[in-house]
XYZ file of C-alpha atoms in Angstrom:
495
model
C 8.776 -2.634 -0.491
C 7.023 -0.230 -0.586
C 4.651 -0.894 3.350
C 4.577 2.538 4.933
C 2.793 3.684 8.293
C 0.668 5.633 6.396
C -0.151 4.745 2.501
C 2.582 2.398 1.696
C 4.544 2.560 -2.853
C 3.943 0.382 -4.445
C 6.029 -2.760 -3.124
C 8.206 -3.940 -5.896
C 8.593 -7.961 -6.313
C 12.582 -7.923 -5.780
C 12.582 -10.532 -8.532
C 13.137 -9.828 -12.543
C 10.845 -10.619 -14.572
C 12.887 -11.741 -18.012
C 13.061 -15.427 -18.826
C 15.809 -16.847 -18.138
C 16.913 -17.886 -21.507
C 18.028 -13.275 -21.874
C 20.733 -13.101 -22.198
C 21.721 -10.098 -19.609
C 23.493 -6.632 -20.887
C 26.330 -5.644 -20.056
C 26.157 -3.612 -16.755
C 26.245 0.645 -17.808
C 29.440 2.745 -16.948
C 27.911 5.405 -14.561
C 24.668 2.853 -13.333
C 25.037 3.727 -9.542
C 24.859 7.652 -10.355
C 21.748 6.207 -11.672
C 20.408 4.273 -9.559
C 21.194 7.597 -7.749
C 18.705 9.161 -9.672
C 15.625 6.248 -9.337
C 15.815 6.494 -5.919
C 15.959 9.966 -5.274
C 12.601 9.905 -7.611
C 11.329 6.695 -5.590
C 11.858 8.286 -2.032
C 9.240 11.442 -3.379
C 6.388 9.034 -3.705
C 7.796 6.891 -0.806
C 8.021 10.115 1.403
C 4.463 11.707 0.253
C 2.906 7.879 0.904
C 3.533 8.077 4.825
C 3.098 12.144 5.517
C -0.438 11.706 6.246
C -0.193 9.800 9.836
C 1.993 13.067 12.238
C 0.383 16.161 9.500
C -2.727 15.339 8.839
C -4.445 17.044 12.736
C -2.086 19.900 11.551
C -3.467 20.595 8.287
C -6.785 20.394 9.053
C -5.680 23.164 11.690
C -4.862 25.279 9.284
C -7.321 24.384 6.501
C -10.279 23.065 8.286
C -12.168 20.408 7.232
C -13.579 17.420 8.565
C -12.874 14.084 10.382
C -13.409 12.791 6.930
C -10.696 15.393 6.160
C -7.293 13.410 8.151
C -8.901 10.565 6.312
C -8.971 11.267 2.466
C -5.383 13.432 2.858
C -4.043 10.280 2.416
C -6.789 8.106 0.958
C -6.397 10.393 -1.541
C -2.590 9.618 -2.246
C -3.374 5.966 -2.142
C -6.457 5.164 -3.656
C -5.501 7.288 -7.648
C -2.205 4.925 -6.673
C -4.245 1.774 -6.806
C -6.335 2.778 -10.350
C -3.369 4.685 -11.845
C -0.447 1.939 -10.973
C -2.933 -0.457 -13.406
C -1.562 1.413 -16.137
C 2.085 3.329 -15.528
C 3.760 0.453 -15.842
C 1.679 -0.385 -19.476
C 2.661 3.144 -20.609
C 5.680 2.724 -20.247
C 6.513 -0.640 -22.578
C 4.665 1.634 -24.907
C 6.002 5.043 -24.577
C 9.767 3.927 -22.875
C 10.821 3.860 -19.316
C 12.433 6.709 -19.022
C 10.098 9.204 -20.843
C 6.987 8.290 -18.352
C 9.919 8.322 -15.257
C 10.564 11.965 -16.836
C 6.672 12.134 -16.963
C 5.676 11.191 -13.750
C 8.781 13.286 -11.667
C 7.423 16.136 -13.827
C 4.057 15.817 -13.283
C 4.556 15.480 -9.049
C 6.384 18.103 -8.173
C 3.930 20.264 -10.453
C 1.295 17.765 -7.872
C 3.364 18.704 -4.752
C 3.826 22.735 -5.674
C 0.155 22.760 -5.487
C 0.155 20.951 -2.025
C 1.778 23.248 -0.810
C 0.282 26.645 -1.523
C -3.637 24.566 -1.377
C -5.904 27.488 0.236
C -8.884 25.022 1.271
C -9.196 21.513 1.824
C -10.779 20.876 -1.497
C -8.201 22.010 -2.984
C -4.958 19.778 -1.351
C -6.803 16.569 -1.991
C -7.223 17.384 -4.685
C -3.470 17.676 -6.073
C -3.061 14.626 -3.038
C -4.967 12.745 -5.980
C -2.191 14.930 -9.164
C -0.142 13.580 -6.856
C -0.787 9.713 -5.851
C -2.320 9.071 -10.295
C 1.864 10.734 -10.844
C 3.638 8.178 -8.300
C 1.282 5.666 -10.164
C 3.215 6.499 -13.660
C 6.967 7.300 -12.047
C 6.776 4.458 -9.902
C 7.024 0.869 -12.281
C 9.441 2.733 -14.175
C 12.041 2.128 -11.955
C 12.965 -1.454 -11.209
C 12.370 -2.104 -15.869
C 14.988 0.770 -15.913
C 17.175 -0.639 -13.183
C 17.159 -4.040 -14.892
C 18.760 -1.653 -18.085
C 21.387 -0.243 -16.163
C 22.670 -3.388 -14.185
C 22.268 -5.787 -16.582
C 23.746 -8.553 -15.256
C 25.296 -7.076 -11.786
C 20.757 -6.356 -11.174
C 21.056 -8.366 -8.557
C 23.871 -5.711 -7.083
C 20.996 -3.582 -6.680
C 17.850 -5.352 -6.046
C 20.254 -6.970 -3.000
C 21.122 -2.996 -2.226
C 16.825 -1.824 -2.708
C 15.985 -3.738 0.241
C 17.233 -1.582 2.853
C 16.636 1.721 1.483
C 13.745 1.731 0.646
C 12.912 0.298 3.669
C 14.350 3.222 6.146
C 12.757 5.610 3.110
C 9.484 5.129 3.622
C 9.305 3.799 7.663
C 11.020 7.248 7.629
C 8.287 10.007 6.198
C 5.994 10.410 9.421
C 9.630 11.075 11.835
C 10.542 13.774 9.094
C 7.234 14.859 8.724
C 7.045 16.021 12.663
C 10.705 18.160 11.362
C 9.695 19.976 9.359
C 5.961 20.732 10.335
C 7.275 21.643 13.916
C 9.944 23.008 12.620
C 8.027 25.978 10.766
C 10.863 26.620 8.516
C 10.103 30.384 6.439
C 6.533 30.127 8.747
C 6.090 27.092 6.170
C 4.228 24.786 8.914
C 2.751 21.611 7.491
C 3.939 23.033 3.042
C 6.441 22.494 3.383
C 6.332 18.631 3.805
C 4.844 18.999 0.143
C 7.501 22.539 -1.089
C 10.408 19.975 -0.239
C 10.438 18.143 -2.842
C 11.458 20.561 -5.830
C 15.342 19.975 -5.057
C 14.935 16.383 -3.850
C 13.250 15.561 -7.641
C 15.301 18.142 -9.578
C 18.000 15.951 -8.625
C 15.731 13.165 -9.898
C 15.618 15.092 -13.776
C 19.437 15.919 -13.887
C 20.310 13.237 -13.180
C 18.208 10.959 -14.227
C 17.820 12.677 -17.987
C 22.011 11.851 -19.054
C 22.516 8.936 -16.886
C 19.244 7.148 -17.492
C 18.810 4.478 -20.592
C 16.794 5.326 -23.402
C 15.114 2.146 -24.678
C 13.085 1.745 -27.498
C 10.072 0.679 -26.071
C 8.626 -2.658 -25.796
C 5.108 -2.502 -27.075
C 5.203 0.987 -29.375
C 2.330 1.342 -31.184
C -0.684 -0.401 -28.581
C -3.979 0.091 -28.196
C -4.516 0.911 -23.516
C -7.527 0.056 -22.688
C -8.703 3.076 -21.264
C -12.124 1.777 -21.140
C -11.053 -0.457 -17.799
C -8.792 1.933 -16.560
C -12.551 3.370 -15.807
C -14.600 0.786 -14.948
C -11.379 0.402 -12.562
C -11.325 3.571 -10.807
C -15.385 3.508 -10.808
C -15.336 0.610 -8.771
C -11.910 1.289 -6.437
C -14.176 4.589 -5.714
C -17.664 3.300 -4.626
C -16.096 1.199 -2.018
C -13.892 3.517 -0.857
C -15.912 6.686 -0.603
C -18.979 5.782 1.980
C -17.127 3.554 3.691
C -15.643 6.816 4.739
C -17.337 9.291 4.684
C -19.835 7.481 5.156
C -20.134 7.406 9.560
C -19.547 11.944 9.246
C -23.259 11.871 7.106
C -24.542 9.263 8.893
C -24.320 6.274 7.100
C -27.476 8.138 4.268
C -28.892 5.285 1.262
C -27.072 6.404 -0.265
C -23.944 5.017 0.820
C -25.050 0.951 1.083
C -26.362 1.839 -2.378
C -22.646 3.071 -3.814
C -20.723 -0.274 -2.672
C -23.456 -1.901 -3.798
C -22.762 -0.563 -6.789
C -18.151 -1.171 -6.166
C -19.324 -5.117 -7.289
C -21.115 -4.321 -9.945
C -18.744 -1.516 -11.706
C -15.637 -3.881 -10.273
C -17.347 -7.371 -11.756
C -17.661 -5.897 -14.752
C -13.829 -4.834 -15.421
C -13.595 -9.198 -14.671
C -15.588 -9.204 -17.684
C -14.012 -6.163 -19.955
C -10.317 -8.266 -18.816
C -12.180 -11.677 -19.659
C -12.661 -10.498 -23.283
C -9.681 -9.081 -23.787
C -7.567 -11.837 -22.571
C -9.868 -14.644 -25.087
C -9.928 -12.350 -28.153
C -5.828 -11.666 -27.613
C -5.687 -7.989 -26.870
C -3.785 -6.513 -24.100
C -5.237 -6.451 -20.622
C -4.801 -5.000 -17.218
C -4.977 -7.842 -15.638
C -3.555 -11.131 -16.796
C -6.381 -13.783 -15.385
C -5.662 -16.969 -15.314
C -3.191 -15.609 -12.254
C -6.185 -16.511 -10.151
C -6.454 -19.700 -11.291
C -3.246 -19.938 -8.519
C -5.048 -21.157 -5.264
C -1.245 -19.311 -3.939
C -1.713 -16.183 -6.063
C -5.354 -15.041 -5.309
C -4.736 -15.915 -1.124
C -2.133 -13.236 -1.316
C -4.255 -10.920 -3.728
C -6.356 -11.296 0.477
C -2.631 -11.437 2.038
C -2.050 -8.389 0.779
C -5.190 -6.744 1.533
C -5.100 -7.474 5.124
C -1.950 -6.903 5.376
C -1.373 -3.604 4.047
C -5.022 -2.838 5.402
C -3.793 -3.462 9.325
C 0.043 -0.692 9.099
C -1.996 2.128 7.285
C -5.212 1.607 9.019
C -3.395 1.550 12.830
C -1.035 3.899 11.908
C -3.080 6.631 10.958
C -5.655 6.087 14.224
C -1.780 6.079 16.553
C -0.675 9.394 14.973
C -4.407 10.830 15.216
C -4.120 8.964 19.100
C -0.959 10.737 19.107
C -1.881 14.295 18.504
C -6.190 14.834 19.003
C -5.173 12.553 22.745
C -2.444 12.648 23.851
C -1.561 16.240 22.244
C 1.556 15.774 21.381
C 3.395 18.042 19.212
C 4.042 16.557 15.486
C 7.641 16.257 16.436
C 6.749 14.782 19.959
C 4.489 12.998 18.445
C 6.901 11.443 14.781
C 9.514 10.405 18.231
C 7.289 8.566 19.281
C 6.186 6.231 16.238
C 10.151 6.076 15.902
C 10.835 2.857 17.807
C 8.137 1.069 15.118
C 10.503 2.977 11.927
C 13.934 1.659 13.396
C 12.744 -2.176 14.101
C 10.397 -1.909 10.456
C 14.050 -1.331 9.312
C 15.834 -3.415 11.124
C 13.482 -6.681 10.483
C 13.573 -5.768 6.796
C 17.206 -5.101 6.993
C 17.385 -8.791 7.666
C 14.500 -10.288 5.836
C 16.869 -9.328 3.266
C 19.891 -10.867 3.856
C 19.794 -13.985 6.637
C 16.708 -14.252 6.935
C 16.304 -15.177 2.286
C 16.028 -18.270 3.374
C 13.301 -19.054 5.386
C 10.640 -18.518 2.962
C 7.104 -17.965 3.964
C 8.405 -19.454 7.527
C 9.645 -15.244 7.060
C 6.258 -13.889 7.196
C 4.352 -15.628 9.964
C 7.652 -15.248 11.726
C 7.122 -11.185 10.693
C 3.183 -11.733 11.961
C 4.102 -13.445 14.900
C 6.136 -10.639 16.035
C 3.577 -8.386 15.126
C 0.984 -8.973 16.920
C 2.835 -9.154 19.777
C 3.325 -5.695 19.735
C -0.866 -5.314 19.431
C -0.319 -7.918 22.365
C 1.375 -5.675 24.000
C -0.101 -1.765 22.837
C -4.075 -3.443 24.056
C -2.191 -4.418 27.621
C -1.048 -0.252 27.505
C -4.414 0.826 26.717
C -5.959 -0.984 28.771
C -4.306 -0.645 31.930
C -3.012 2.254 31.452
C -6.727 4.183 30.626
C -5.691 7.777 30.015
C -2.652 7.780 31.746
C -0.632 6.423 28.171
C 2.883 7.781 27.905
C 5.801 7.549 25.135
C 6.924 5.845 27.519
C 4.801 2.120 26.987
C 4.452 2.468 23.763
C 7.781 2.690 22.538
C 8.768 -1.245 23.253
C 5.870 -2.678 21.986
C 6.002 0.278 18.677
C 9.293 -0.962 18.576
C 8.301 -5.452 18.373
C 5.356 -4.343 15.251
C 7.375 -2.655 13.436
C 10.428 -5.436 13.277
C 7.941 -7.712 12.552
C 5.910 -5.450 9.934
C 9.490 -5.336 8.089
C 10.624 -8.886 7.427
C 7.485 -9.462 5.272
C 7.572 -6.441 3.714
C 11.360 -7.376 1.128
C 10.059 -11.316 0.933
C 6.183 -10.958 0.086
C 6.391 -10.120 -2.786
C 8.568 -12.501 -4.329
C 7.109 -15.581 -2.180
C 3.078 -14.455 -3.589
C 4.343 -14.787 -6.932
C 6.176 -18.434 -7.183
C 4.005 -20.105 -8.438
C 3.372 -18.665 -11.349
C 4.798 -18.874 -14.955
C 7.489 -16.202 -16.130
C 5.011 -14.546 -18.399
C 2.715 -14.132 -15.179
C 5.310 -12.112 -13.326
C 5.328 -8.959 -14.852
C 0.978 -8.625 -14.939
C 1.142 -10.702 -11.273
C 3.178 -7.757 -10.218
C 1.740 -4.760 -11.976
C -1.865 -6.428 -9.954
C -0.216 -6.225 -7.135
C 0.977 -2.945 -6.362
C -2.181 -1.843 -6.994
C -4.121 -4.660 -4.786
C -1.478 -2.991 -1.739
C -2.715 0.614 -2.662
C -6.549 -0.400 -2.484
C -5.918 -1.865 1.028
C -3.701 0.728 2.925
C -6.809 2.872 0.997
C -9.380 0.675 2.778
C -7.257 0.790 5.539
C -7.185 4.079 6.180
C -11.789 4.214 5.088
C -11.823 1.915 7.658
C -10.116 1.609 11.274
C -9.789 5.287 10.345
C -14.347 5.883 10.213
C -13.973 2.900 12.962
C -11.648 5.225 15.119
C -13.982 8.049 15.086
C -17.314 7.070 15.620
C -15.384 5.329 19.071
C -14.326 9.022 19.794
C -17.598 10.273 19.421
C -19.537 8.206 21.856
C -22.504 10.084 24.406
C -20.635 9.725 27.300
C -16.490 9.538 27.736
C -15.303 12.669 27.552
C -10.788 13.384 27.436
C -8.776 11.043 27.285
C -10.745 8.522 28.277
C -12.831 8.466 24.767
C -9.497 8.617 22.507
C -8.045 5.762 24.375
C -11.164 3.118 24.598
C -10.852 3.875 20.319
C -7.041 3.045 20.071
C -8.551 0.532 22.207
C -10.803 -0.721 20.312
C -8.337 -0.189 16.091
C -5.707 -2.485 18.302
C -8.573 -5.814 18.971
C -8.936 -5.084 15.653
C -5.670 -4.920 13.891
C -5.078 -7.885 15.693
C -8.265 -10.012 14.053
C -6.911 -8.736 11.392
C -3.385 -9.525 11.779
C -5.073 -13.599 12.563
C -6.697 -13.809 9.495
C -3.357 -12.822 7.577
C -1.173 -15.525 9.579
C -3.739 -17.688 8.257
C -3.597 -16.583 4.717
C 0.191 -17.676 4.584
C 0.159 -21.226 5.025
C -1.893 -20.989 1.481
C 1.201 -19.006 -0.262
C 3.829 -20.975 -1.803
C 6.757 -22.168 0.363
C 9.356 -20.781 -1.255
C 10.120 -17.332 -2.550
C 10.178 -16.582 -7.102
C 14.129 -16.864 -7.336
C 15.975 -14.223 -8.908
C 17.034 -15.353 -12.966
């Protein structure tokens, strides 16, 4: 599960993708210690993917930059993740999962240190892109390593994983608010990145001693570098003009870039089709798109994660820039969202697991109720909006959102063949990050556009912006609800 309050990290398919006839090995004697090491590595990604919601205004106040800087602090990370996840799992197959996990953690820690030492917005954004890239190398190794550690008991590990990851992903903004306000050692916002160092050191030390060093399953095979470059170029051409266009007055080149993204992504599809036909390793197995349920699932993921990431960024900006909240006040105001998401993810992993795709519709309906409550607050309370008005609707929204996290990918791949699940899972995690980047770019741009409307001043302009964003979020949630009917009725069963 990877969804977050800002920029989700990679959502796993909880189902192991081994074929049913494979004999699962005996569990590793130190499997739970190994699981803690893997979770520590994943926490690096989960926490850093969410810090932009709360920390971005403080970062901009210190380093300077434009309004788009606030968006790029989150979007740069998720965009790099989206591209990197297409190749991250493949690198583990080629060079070994443990080795690539270690490489990913070391790179993530180095880039975290660069983030904490950044002296300019440009340095921070480059460091955030590096973080996302190394995170994309690190994250895909987790679930293969867990299967190797637990063998036939892998179900126990995955059963414990959903609530733990759910809590971690939604606590990012709360932790960020506490760290920024605490100003430990005078570091201010920098501590949200420097805190990664002890956590990563634990993952490296314990992981190096406990995690299994299995033989790579694709040793000697070549990586599709051309496909990766085409995917990177296409995604950048799509996200960059959406993020920068408003601030620069929508120059002609922004529309040229958007059109170019379609052409380049089309070239990526052609490249993958040729490799598929030629029997060469490809980043995407295009056969999965032959099933309507999976194609609909891709659209579902883009809309769903676009809503929650773009909306969470807008809420964080509204609280701090509009209402003047400190990072700690803003994080505590958003805490009901986090608590609701944790409870929802825990229930969906246990009591509600048998509902199939109905759980997605139930979660989306609750998200709609929460958004409707927020719209009512913004419409009636006007510039008198306070924390007390937001608690209940944010909690309901978070509860519904959390219900979707754990079962979503298992449901989307429910109709796929065993051999297709691995490729489909990697593609979904990449699409999730792309959806997050688009949500940040589009909803962030709309937010700042409304804030800048002439004739409206003070808190009222931010309330208007929050109201518009909420209406858009309701519309996207309705679209996602409709797409849900095209998904498989039941989740993929673990083998």
